[in-house]
Coordinates of C-alpha atoms and ligand atoms in Angstrom, one line a residue:
Chain S
M8 CA -25.0 -7.9 -36.0
L9 CA -22.5 -6.2 -33.6
N10 CA -21.7 -3.7 -36.3
K11 CA -25.4 -2.9 -36.7
I12 CA -25.8 -2.3 -33.0
Y13 CA -22.8 -0.1 -32.9
D14 CA -24.0 1.9 -35.9
W15 CA -27.4 2.3 -34.3
V16 CA -25.9 3.7 -31.1
D17 CA -23.4 5.8 -33.0
E18 CA -26.1 7.4 -35.1
R19 CA -27.8 8.5 -31.9
L20 CA -24.8 9.3 -29.6
D21 CA -21.9 9.9 -31.9
I22 CA -19.6 7.7 -29.8
T23 CA -16.9 7.2 -32.4
P24 CA -14.8 10.3 -31.6
I25 CA -14.7 9.3 -27.9
W26 CA -12.7 6.2 -28.4
R27 CA -11.0 7.2 -31.6
D28 CA -9.3 9.9 -29.6
I29 CA -7.6 7.3 -27.5
A30 CA -7.0 4.8 -30.3
D31 CA -5.7 7.1 -33.0
H32 CA -2.3 8.2 -31.9
E33 CA 1.1 7.0 -32.9
V34 CA 3.4 5.8 -30.3
P35 CA 6.9 7.2 -31.0
E36 CA 9.9 4.9 -31.4
H37 CA 11.9 6.0 -28.3
V38 CA 9.2 4.8 -25.8
N39 CA 8.7 1.4 -27.5
P40 CA 10.5 -1.4 -25.9
A41 CA 10.2 -3.5 -29.1
H42 CA 12.6 -1.0 -30.7
H43 CA 14.8 0.0 -27.8
F44 CA 15.0 -2.4 -24.9
S45 CA 15.9 0.5 -22.5
A46 CA 12.5 2.0 -23.3
F47 CA 11.0 -0.4 -20.7
I48 CA 11.4 2.5 -18.2
Y49 CA 8.4 4.1 -20.0
C50 CA 6.3 1.0 -19.0
F51 CA 6.4 1.9 -15.3
G52 CA 3.5 4.3 -15.5
G53 CA 1.4 1.8 -17.3
L54 CA 2.3 -1.0 -14.9
T55 CA 1.5 1.3 -12.0
F56 CA -2.0 1.7 -13.5
F57 CA -2.2 -2.1 -14.1
V58 CA -1.6 -2.8 -10.4
T59 CA -4.0 0.0 -9.4
V60 CA -6.7 -1.7 -11.4
I61 CA -5.9 -5.0 -9.7
Q62 CA -6.1 -3.3 -6.3
I63 CA -9.5 -1.9 -7.1
L64 CA -10.8 -5.3 -8.3
S65 CA -9.3 -7.4 -5.5
G66 CA -10.4 -4.8 -3.0
M67 CA -14.0 -5.1 -4.2
F68 CA -13.9 -8.8 -3.6
L69 CA -12.3 -8.4 -0.2
T70 CA -15.3 -6.2 0.9
M71 CA -17.6 -9.2 0.2
Y72 CA -16.2 -10.8 3.4
Y73 CA -14.5 -8.0 5.4
T74 CA -16.5 -6.5 8.3
P75 CA -15.3 -3.2 9.6
D76 CA -15.9 -3.5 13.3
I77 CA -13.5 -4.3 16.0
E78 CA -15.2 -7.5 17.1
N79 CA -15.3 -9.1 13.6
A80 CA -12.7 -7.4 11.4
W81 CA -9.9 -9.8 12.4
K82 CA -12.2 -12.8 12.4
S83 CA -13.5 -12.0 8.9
V84 CA -10.0 -11.6 7.6
Y85 CA -8.9 -14.9 9.3
Y86 CA -11.9 -16.6 7.8
L87 CA -11.2 -15.3 4.3
Q88 CA -7.6 -16.3 4.6
N89 CA -8.2 -19.8 5.9
E90 CA -11.6 -21.0 5.0
V91 CA -12.8 -19.3 1.8
A92 CA -11.9 -20.8 -1.5
F93 CA -9.1 -18.7 -3.1
G94 CA -9.5 -16.2 -0.3
E95 CA -5.8 -16.4 0.4
I96 CA -5.1 -15.5 -3.2
V97 CA -7.5 -12.6 -3.3
R98 CA -6.1 -11.2 -0.1
G99 CA -2.6 -12.0 -1.2
M100 CA -3.0 -10.1 -4.4
H101 CA -4.3 -7.1 -2.5
H102 CA -1.5 -7.3 0.0
W103 CA 1.4 -7.7 -2.4
G104 CA -0.2 -5.4 -4.9
A105 CA -0.2 -2.7 -2.2
S106 CA 3.6 -2.9 -2.1
L107 CA 4.1 -3.4 -5.9
V108 CA 2.0 -0.4 -6.7
I109 CA 4.3 1.7 -4.5
V110 CA 7.4 0.2 -6.0
M111 CA 6.2 0.9 -9.5
M112 CA 5.1 4.4 -8.6
F113 CA 8.6 5.1 -7.2
L114 CA 10.2 3.8 -10.3
H115 CA 7.8 5.8 -12.5
T116 CA 8.6 8.9 -10.5
L117 CA 12.3 8.3 -10.9
R118 CA 11.9 7.7 -14.7
V119 CA 10.0 11.0 -15.1
F120 CA 12.6 12.8 -12.9
F121 CA 15.7 11.5 -14.6
T122 CA 14.4 12.0 -18.1
G123 CA 13.5 15.6 -17.1
S124 CA 10.0 15.0 -18.4
Y125 CA 8.5 17.3 -15.8
K126 CA 9.8 20.4 -17.6
K127 CA 7.6 22.8 -19.5
P128 CA 4.8 22.2 -20.5
R129 CA 4.4 19.2 -18.1
E130 CA 4.8 21.0 -14.7
L131 CA 1.2 20.6 -13.8
N132 CA 1.1 16.9 -14.5
W133 CA 4.1 16.5 -12.2
V134 CA 2.2 18.3 -9.4
V135 CA -0.8 16.1 -10.0
G136 CA 1.7 13.1 -9.9
V137 CA 2.9 14.2 -6.5
L138 CA -0.7 14.4 -5.2
I139 CA -1.2 10.9 -6.5
F140 CA 1.9 9.9 -4.7
V141 CA 0.6 11.2 -1.4
T142 CA -2.8 9.6 -2.0
M143 CA -1.2 6.3 -2.5
L144 CA 0.8 6.6 0.7
G145 CA -2.5 7.4 2.4
L146 CA -4.1 4.3 1.0
G147 CA -1.2 2.2 2.3
F148 CA -1.5 3.8 5.8
T149 CA -5.3 3.4 6.1
G150 CA -5.3 -0.1 4.7
Y151 CA -2.7 -1.3 7.2
L152 CA -5.1 -1.0 10.1
L153 CA -8.0 -2.9 8.5
P154 CA -7.1 -6.5 9.4
W155 CA -7.2 -5.3 13.0
D156 CA -4.3 -7.5 14.1
M157 CA -1.5 -6.5 16.5
K158 CA 0.8 -4.9 13.9
A159 CA -2.1 -3.0 12.4
V160 CA -3.2 -1.3 15.7
F161 CA 0.2 -0.5 17.0
A162 CA 1.6 0.8 13.8
T163 CA -1.5 3.0 13.4
K164 CA -1.1 4.2 17.0
V165 CA 2.4 5.4 16.1
G166 CA 1.2 7.0 12.8
I167 CA -1.6 8.9 14.6
E168 CA 0.8 10.1 17.3
I169 CA 3.1 11.5 14.5
A170 CA 0.1 13.3 13.0
A171 CA -0.9 14.6 16.4
S172 CA 2.5 16.2 16.9
V173 CA 1.9 18.7 14.1
P174 CA 1.6 22.1 15.7
F175 CA -1.9 23.8 16.0
I176 CA -3.9 21.3 13.9
G177 CA -2.3 18.1 15.2
E178 CA -4.9 17.4 17.8
W179 CA -7.6 18.1 15.2
I180 CA -6.1 15.8 12.6
K181 CA -5.9 13.1 15.3
I182 CA -9.6 13.4 16.2
L183 CA -10.6 13.5 12.6
L184 CA -8.7 10.2 11.9
A185 CA -9.2 8.3 15.1
G186 CA -12.6 9.6 16.0
D187 CA -11.5 10.3 19.6
S188 CA -8.7 12.2 21.3
T189 CA -7.5 9.2 23.3
I190 CA -9.0 6.0 22.1
L191 CA -7.9 4.1 19.1
G192 CA -10.9 1.8 18.6
A193 CA -14.2 1.1 16.9
Q194 CA -14.5 4.6 15.5
T195 CA -11.0 4.6 14.2
L196 CA -11.6 1.4 12.3
T197 CA -14.8 2.5 10.7
R198 CA -13.1 5.9 9.7
F199 CA -10.1 4.2 8.3
F200 CA -12.3 1.8 6.4
A201 CA -14.3 4.7 4.9
I202 CA -11.2 6.6 4.0
H203 CA -9.6 3.6 2.5
V204 CA -12.5 2.4 0.3
F205 CA -14.3 5.6 -0.5
F206 CA -12.5 8.9 0.1
L207 CA -9.0 8.1 -1.1
P208 CA -10.0 5.9 -4.1
A209 CA -12.4 8.7 -5.2
A210 CA -9.6 11.2 -5.0
L211 CA -7.2 8.8 -6.8
L212 CA -9.6 8.2 -9.7
G213 CA -10.1 12.0 -10.1
L214 CA -6.4 12.6 -10.1
L215 CA -5.7 9.7 -12.4
A216 CA -8.2 11.1 -14.9
A217 CA -6.5 14.5 -14.8
H218 CA -3.1 12.7 -15.2
F219 CA -4.2 10.8 -18.3
I220 CA -6.0 13.6 -19.9
M221 CA -2.9 15.8 -19.6
I222 CA -0.8 13.0 -21.1
R223 CA -3.1 12.8 -24.1
R224 CA -3.1 16.5 -24.5
Q225 CA 0.7 16.9 -24.3
G226 CA 1.9 13.6 -25.7
I227 CA 4.8 11.8 -24.2
S228 CA 8.0 13.8 -23.8
G229 CA 10.5 13.5 -26.7
P230 CA 13.7 11.4 -26.7
L231 CA 16.6 12.7 -24.7
Chain X
M15 CA -11.2 8.7 -39.7
H16 CA -14.9 9.0 -39.1
R17 CA -16.4 5.6 -38.7
G18 CA -19.9 6.2 -37.7
K19 CA -22.6 7.8 -39.8
G20 CA -22.9 10.9 -37.7
M21 CA -26.1 11.8 -35.9
K22 CA -29.4 12.6 -37.6
F23 CA -32.0 14.1 -35.5
V24 CA -35.7 14.7 -35.6
G25 CA -35.6 18.3 -34.4
D26 CA -32.0 19.1 -33.8
S27 CA -31.6 22.0 -31.4
R28 CA -27.9 21.9 -31.0
I29 CA -25.9 24.8 -32.2
K30 CA -22.7 23.8 -34.1
A31 CA -19.6 25.1 -32.4
E32 CA -17.4 27.0 -34.9
N33 CA -13.7 26.3 -35.1
K34 CA -13.9 23.1 -33.1
M35 CA -10.6 21.4 -33.2
P36 CA -10.7 18.4 -35.5
N37 CA -9.9 15.2 -33.8
V38 CA -6.5 14.5 -35.4
P39 CA -3.8 12.3 -34.0
K40 CA -0.6 13.9 -32.6
D41 CA 2.1 14.6 -35.1
Y42 CA 5.3 12.9 -34.3
S43 CA 7.2 14.0 -37.4
E44 CA 9.5 15.9 -35.2
Y45 CA 11.1 12.7 -34.2
P46 CA 10.6 10.4 -37.1
G47 CA 11.3 6.8 -36.7
K48 CA 9.3 3.6 -36.3
T49 CA 6.2 5.0 -34.8
E50 CA 3.4 2.6 -34.2
A51 CA -0.4 2.9 -33.8
F52 CA -1.4 2.8 -30.1
W53 CA -4.5 0.8 -31.0
P54 CA -4.2 -2.1 -31.3
N55 CA -0.6 -2.7 -32.1
F56 CA 1.2 -1.0 -29.2
L57 CA -1.4 -1.9 -26.7
L58 CA -1.0 -5.6 -27.4
K59 CA 2.7 -5.3 -26.8
E60 CA 2.1 -3.4 -23.6
W61 CA -0.2 -6.2 -22.6
M62 CA 2.6 -8.7 -23.1
V63 CA 4.8 -6.7 -20.7
G64 CA 1.8 -6.7 -18.4
A65 CA 1.4 -10.4 -18.7
V66 CA 5.0 -11.1 -17.8
F67 CA 4.6 -8.8 -14.8
L68 CA 1.4 -10.5 -13.8
V69 CA 3.1 -13.9 -13.7
G70 CA 5.8 -12.6 -11.3
Y71 CA 3.1 -11.0 -9.2
L72 CA 1.1 -14.2 -9.0
I73 CA 4.1 -16.3 -8.1
L74 CA 4.9 -13.9 -5.3
T75 CA 1.3 -14.1 -4.1
V76 CA 1.2 -17.9 -4.1
A77 CA 4.7 -18.4 -2.6
H78 CA 4.1 -15.9 0.2
P79 CA 0.7 -15.9 1.8
S80 CA 0.0 -12.5 3.3
P81 CA 0.7 -12.2 7.0
L82 CA -1.9 -12.0 9.6
E83 CA -0.9 -11.5 13.3
R84 CA -3.2 -12.3 16.2
Q85 CA -6.2 -10.2 16.8
A86 CA -5.4 -6.8 18.2
D87 CA -5.1 -6.4 21.9
P88 CA -4.7 -2.7 22.5
T89 CA -3.8 -3.3 26.1
D90 CA -0.6 -5.1 25.3
T91 CA 2.0 -2.6 26.1
T92 CA 5.0 -4.7 25.3
Y93 CA 4.3 -4.9 21.5
V94 CA 7.0 -3.2 19.4
P95 CA 5.3 -2.0 16.2
L96 CA 6.7 -1.5 12.7
P97 CA 5.0 0.2 9.8
D98 CA 4.9 -1.0 6.3
W99 CA 8.3 -0.8 4.5
Y100 CA 7.7 2.4 2.6
F101 CA 7.2 4.3 5.9
L102 CA 10.3 2.8 7.6
S103 CA 12.6 5.6 6.7
M104 CA 10.3 8.1 8.3
Y105 CA 9.9 5.9 11.3
Q106 CA 13.6 5.5 11.7
L107 CA 14.2 9.2 11.4
L108 CA 12.1 9.7 14.6
K109 CA 14.5 7.5 16.5
Y110 CA 17.4 10.0 16.2
E111 CA 18.1 12.5 18.9
F112 CA 17.9 15.5 16.6
A113 CA 14.5 14.4 15.4
S114 CA 12.8 13.1 18.5
G115 CA 11.8 14.2 22.0
P116 CA 11.8 18.0 22.1
F117 CA 12.8 18.0 18.4
N118 CA 10.1 15.6 17.4
I119 CA 8.6 18.2 15.1
V120 CA 11.8 17.9 13.0
G121 CA 11.3 14.3 12.3
A122 CA 7.5 14.3 12.2
L123 CA 6.9 17.4 10.1
V124 CA 9.8 19.4 9.0
M125 CA 11.9 16.8 7.2
P126 CA 9.0 14.9 5.5
G127 CA 7.4 18.2 4.7
I128 CA 10.6 19.5 3.0
A129 CA 10.9 16.2 1.1
I130 CA 7.3 16.2 -0.3
G131 CA 7.3 20.0 -0.8
A132 CA 10.6 19.9 -2.7
L133 CA 9.3 17.0 -4.8
M134 CA 6.2 19.0 -5.6
L135 CA 8.3 22.1 -6.6
V136 CA 10.9 20.4 -8.7
P137 CA 9.6 21.7 -12.1
F138 CA 9.6 25.2 -10.7
M139 CA 13.1 25.0 -9.4
D140 CA 14.7 23.2 -12.3
T141 CA 13.5 25.4 -15.1
T142 CA 16.3 25.1 -17.7
K143 CA 15.6 23.4 -21.1
E144 CA 18.2 20.8 -20.4
R145 CA 16.8 17.3 -19.8
R146 CA 19.7 14.9 -19.6
P147 CA 20.5 14.0 -15.9
F148 CA 24.3 14.7 -16.3
K149 CA 23.7 18.1 -17.9
R150 CA 21.8 19.2 -14.8
P151 CA 24.0 18.0 -11.9
L152 CA 22.2 19.8 -9.1
P153 CA 18.8 18.2 -9.5
T154 CA 20.3 14.9 -10.2
A155 CA 22.6 15.1 -7.1
F156 CA 19.8 16.1 -4.8
M157 CA 17.6 13.2 -6.0
L158 CA 20.4 10.7 -5.6
L159 CA 21.1 12.1 -2.2
A160 CA 17.5 11.9 -1.1
F161 CA 17.3 8.4 -2.4
A162 CA 20.5 7.4 -0.6
A163 CA 19.2 8.9 2.6
M164 CA 15.9 7.0 2.4
F165 CA 17.7 3.8 1.5
Y166 CA 20.0 4.2 4.5
L167 CA 17.3 5.0 7.0
T168 CA 15.2 2.0 5.8
W169 CA 18.2 -0.2 6.0
E170 CA 19.0 0.9 9.6
S171 CA 15.4 0.4 10.6
V172 CA 15.4 -3.2 9.2
A173 CA 18.8 -4.0 10.7
N174 CA 17.9 -2.7 14.2
H175 CA 14.5 -4.5 14.4
D176 CA 14.4 -7.7 16.4
W177 CA 12.7 -9.9 13.8
E178 CA 12.6 -13.1 15.9
K179 CA 10.9 -11.2 18.7
A180 CA 8.6 -9.5 16.2
K181 CA 7.5 -12.8 14.9
A182 CA 6.8 -14.2 18.4
Q183 CA 5.0 -11.2 19.6
G184 CA 2.5 -11.2 16.8
E185 CA 1.9 -15.0 16.5
I186 CA -1.6 -16.2 16.5
R187 CA -2.0 -18.1 19.8
E188 CA -4.4 -21.0 20.2
E189 CA -6.7 -20.5 23.1
V190 CA -6.1 -22.7 26.0
S191 CA -9.1 -24.6 27.2
F192 CA -9.3 -24.9 31.0
D193 CA -11.8 -24.8 33.7
P194 CA -11.4 -21.5 35.7
E195 CA -13.4 -23.1 38.6
S196 CA -10.9 -26.0 38.9
E197 CA -8.7 -26.2 42.0
G198 CA -5.6 -26.1 39.8
Y199 CA -6.6 -22.8 38.3
K200 CA -7.5 -21.3 41.7
I201 CA -4.1 -22.2 43.0
Y202 CA -2.5 -20.8 39.9
A203 CA -4.4 -17.5 40.1
G204 CA -3.6 -17.1 43.8
A205 CA 0.2 -17.5 43.2
S206 CA 2.6 -15.2 41.5
C207 CA 2.8 -17.5 38.4
I208 CA -0.2 -15.7 36.8
G209 CA 1.7 -12.4 36.7
C210 CA 4.2 -13.7 34.1
H211 CA 2.4 -16.6 32.4
G212 CA -0.8 -14.8 31.9
D213 CA -4.3 -15.4 33.2
A214 CA -5.1 -17.7 30.3
F215 CA -1.7 -19.3 30.2
E216 CA -0.9 -17.2 27.1
G217 CA 2.5 -16.2 28.4
G218 CA 3.9 -12.7 28.7
L219 CA 7.1 -12.2 30.5
G220 CA 7.2 -15.9 30.9
M221 CA 6.4 -18.6 28.3
P222 CA 3.0 -19.8 27.4
L223 CA 2.1 -22.9 29.5
A224 CA -0.1 -25.0 27.3
D225 CA 1.4 -28.0 25.4
T226 CA 4.7 -27.8 27.2
G227 CA 5.2 -31.5 27.0
L228 CA 6.5 -31.4 30.6
T229 CA 5.5 -34.0 33.2
A230 CA 4.1 -32.8 36.6
E231 CA 7.4 -33.8 38.3
E232 CA 9.4 -31.6 35.9
I233 CA 7.1 -28.7 36.5
T234 CA 7.4 -29.0 40.2
E235 CA 11.2 -29.1 39.7
I236 CA 11.0 -25.8 37.7
A237 CA 8.8 -24.1 40.2
K238 CA 11.2 -24.9 42.9
N239 CA 14.5 -24.2 41.2
G240 CA 13.6 -21.9 38.3
R241 CA 14.7 -22.2 34.8
G242 CA 16.3 -19.7 32.4
E243 CA 15.1 -16.2 33.4
M244 CA 12.4 -17.6 35.7
P245 CA 13.5 -17.5 39.4
G246 CA 12.9 -20.5 41.6
G247 CA 11.0 -20.7 44.8
T248 CA 8.3 -18.1 44.0
F249 CA 5.5 -20.6 44.8
K250 CA 4.6 -20.1 48.4
G251 CA 1.9 -22.7 48.8
T252 CA 2.1 -26.1 50.4
E253 CA 3.8 -29.1 48.8
E254 CA 0.4 -30.6 48.1
E255 CA -0.9 -27.5 46.3
L256 CA 2.2 -27.5 44.2
H257 CA 1.5 -31.0 43.2
T258 CA -2.1 -30.2 42.2
L259 CA -0.9 -27.2 40.3
S260 CA 1.8 -29.1 38.5
E261 CA -0.6 -31.8 37.4
F262 CA -3.0 -29.1 36.2
I263 CA -0.4 -27.3 34.1
S264 CA 1.0 -30.5 32.7
G265 CA -2.5 -31.3 31.4
L266 CA -3.1 -27.9 29.7
S267 CA -3.5 -28.1 26.0
T268 CA -4.9 -25.9 23.2
E269 CA -7.2 -28.6 21.8
Ligands
HEM309 C1 -0.9 5.7 -9.6 C2 0.1 6.4 -9.9 C3 0.5 6.7 -11.4 C4 0.1 6.2 -12.6 C5 -0.9 5.1 -12.8 C6 0.7 7.0 -13.6 C7 0.6 6.7 -14.9 C8 1.3 7.3 -15.9 C9 1.4 6.9 -17.3 C10 0.7 5.6 -17.9 C11 2.1 7.8 -18.0 C12 2.6 7.7 -19.4 C13 4.1 7.5 -19.6 C14 4.6 6.4 -18.8 O1 4.0 5.3 -18.7 O2 5.8 6.5 -18.3 C15 2.5 8.8 -17.0 C16 3.3 9.9 -17.3 C17 3.7 10.9 -16.4 N1 3.6 10.8 -15.0 FE1 2.6 9.4 -14.1 N2 1.5 7.9 -13.0 C18 1.4 7.8 -11.7 C19 2.1 8.6 -10.7 C20 2.9 9.6 -11.0 C21 3.7 10.3 -10.1 C22 3.8 10.0 -8.6 C23 4.4 11.4 -10.8 C24 5.3 12.4 -10.3 C25 5.6 12.7 -9.1 C26 3.9 11.3 -12.1 C27 4.3 12.2 -13.1 C28 4.2 11.9 -14.5 C29 4.6 12.8 -15.5 C30 5.2 14.2 -15.4 C31 4.3 12.2 -16.8 C32 4.5 12.7 -18.2 C33 5.8 12.1 -18.6 C34 6.2 12.3 -20.0 O3 5.5 13.0 -20.8 O4 7.3 11.8 -20.4 N3 3.1 10.2 -12.3 N4 2.0 8.5 -15.8

């Protein structure tokens, strides 16, 4: 039955090559931890992706309760944390995942660096990687404000002041982020929310697609 | 391996691309060995690594509920903030003389800019064919140095932060229920007490005043003679007023 449905669709859309391209490649021995334990360092990229997926899923569930306005943001998080069934787990996964994804990304970067995998022909993928790196830090920075508790607001204040000290465009960056040249308030929260859940994830998904397409094109780097 | 039947159209207007690259898997014969099909063999093994990782992740999540401090009060000027751990090194950098005040630009822009810029340009600076870390000492040394510097800064930042105070300053405080029209509160508001203990008894320079467990007599005692950092004799009202006030404060609770 399933086969028949598959064939029916395939006859019309020729979907086989799409997934075959991902499925049909051999994984070389030197990156396979089943053969060389030390090859676990090649898992860091995959684990980073794994946590990224969890971040997206848990984040989607968080927005079912979270309210991005200064009156209710904290209350909605408090409610989710203390009243909603498994709310503490969902928020906990997003909270700890945010740190884990950064840890795994650091480790992955170090793996690529110390195995010299950024060398020709992979320079561009390294550059895309650094852009992913910056995007991830941006996600961490904007997400920190959202619970609207004391540490959120005051850490963000410091961060925005740092951004504002950039010559020439500092003031402009500040207004773009905070929504006002002096107040850190309602506008800042809605902007950070939009950046955290729409702008940066969109950028991240685009960059990740580029990252993975390049890896498929070039294959993984050879053994040292 | 073509699995499907290919497409058959009624009226096919597509033009066949010539020389289209066939969809063949990568050739790893250059390093022969025990290669393994990605799908499904290797992916299943990767999933096992992922499952072990997930167990650790979930244990962390269950063992340490994520923190939530009290609702933001942007007017609180005494709060000492701290960013998330991966920004600590940058935050610490800004505390040094050579990177703050008039040189703020060094800590805020120049050093982080150099760090990210250099990271971005690594493949264009290290262009030899050599891949082993020990065979290219300069890139390896620079990365280790950068890592050590970030580690040191993060360490300093954690060591110099007053964690006890940080915990106290962010704590969720229960709201104190009281009648602002009561005589006790009027005396409290008219005296200097309110300056340090807060207009809702939430504390500030002084301690919060709800649920102190002190009797009225003890509170009168403290008001007269002081305690710890609190000076005595700041209450200037009559003995009777002090009594009313002490009774009032003794009865304050968060329930
Ligand atoms: C969300 C963040 C990231 C994800 C999910 C990710 C994912 C991956 C994956 C799955 C691989 C395949 C090999 C492996 O797993 O080690 C890979 C390879 C690679 N990554 Fe990333 N990556 C991320 C961030 C970065 C960053 C920050 C950099 C560099 C600054 C980077 C540079 C590279 C390069 C150059 C390769 C090719 C390595 C080779 O062929 O040996 N990636 N990435």
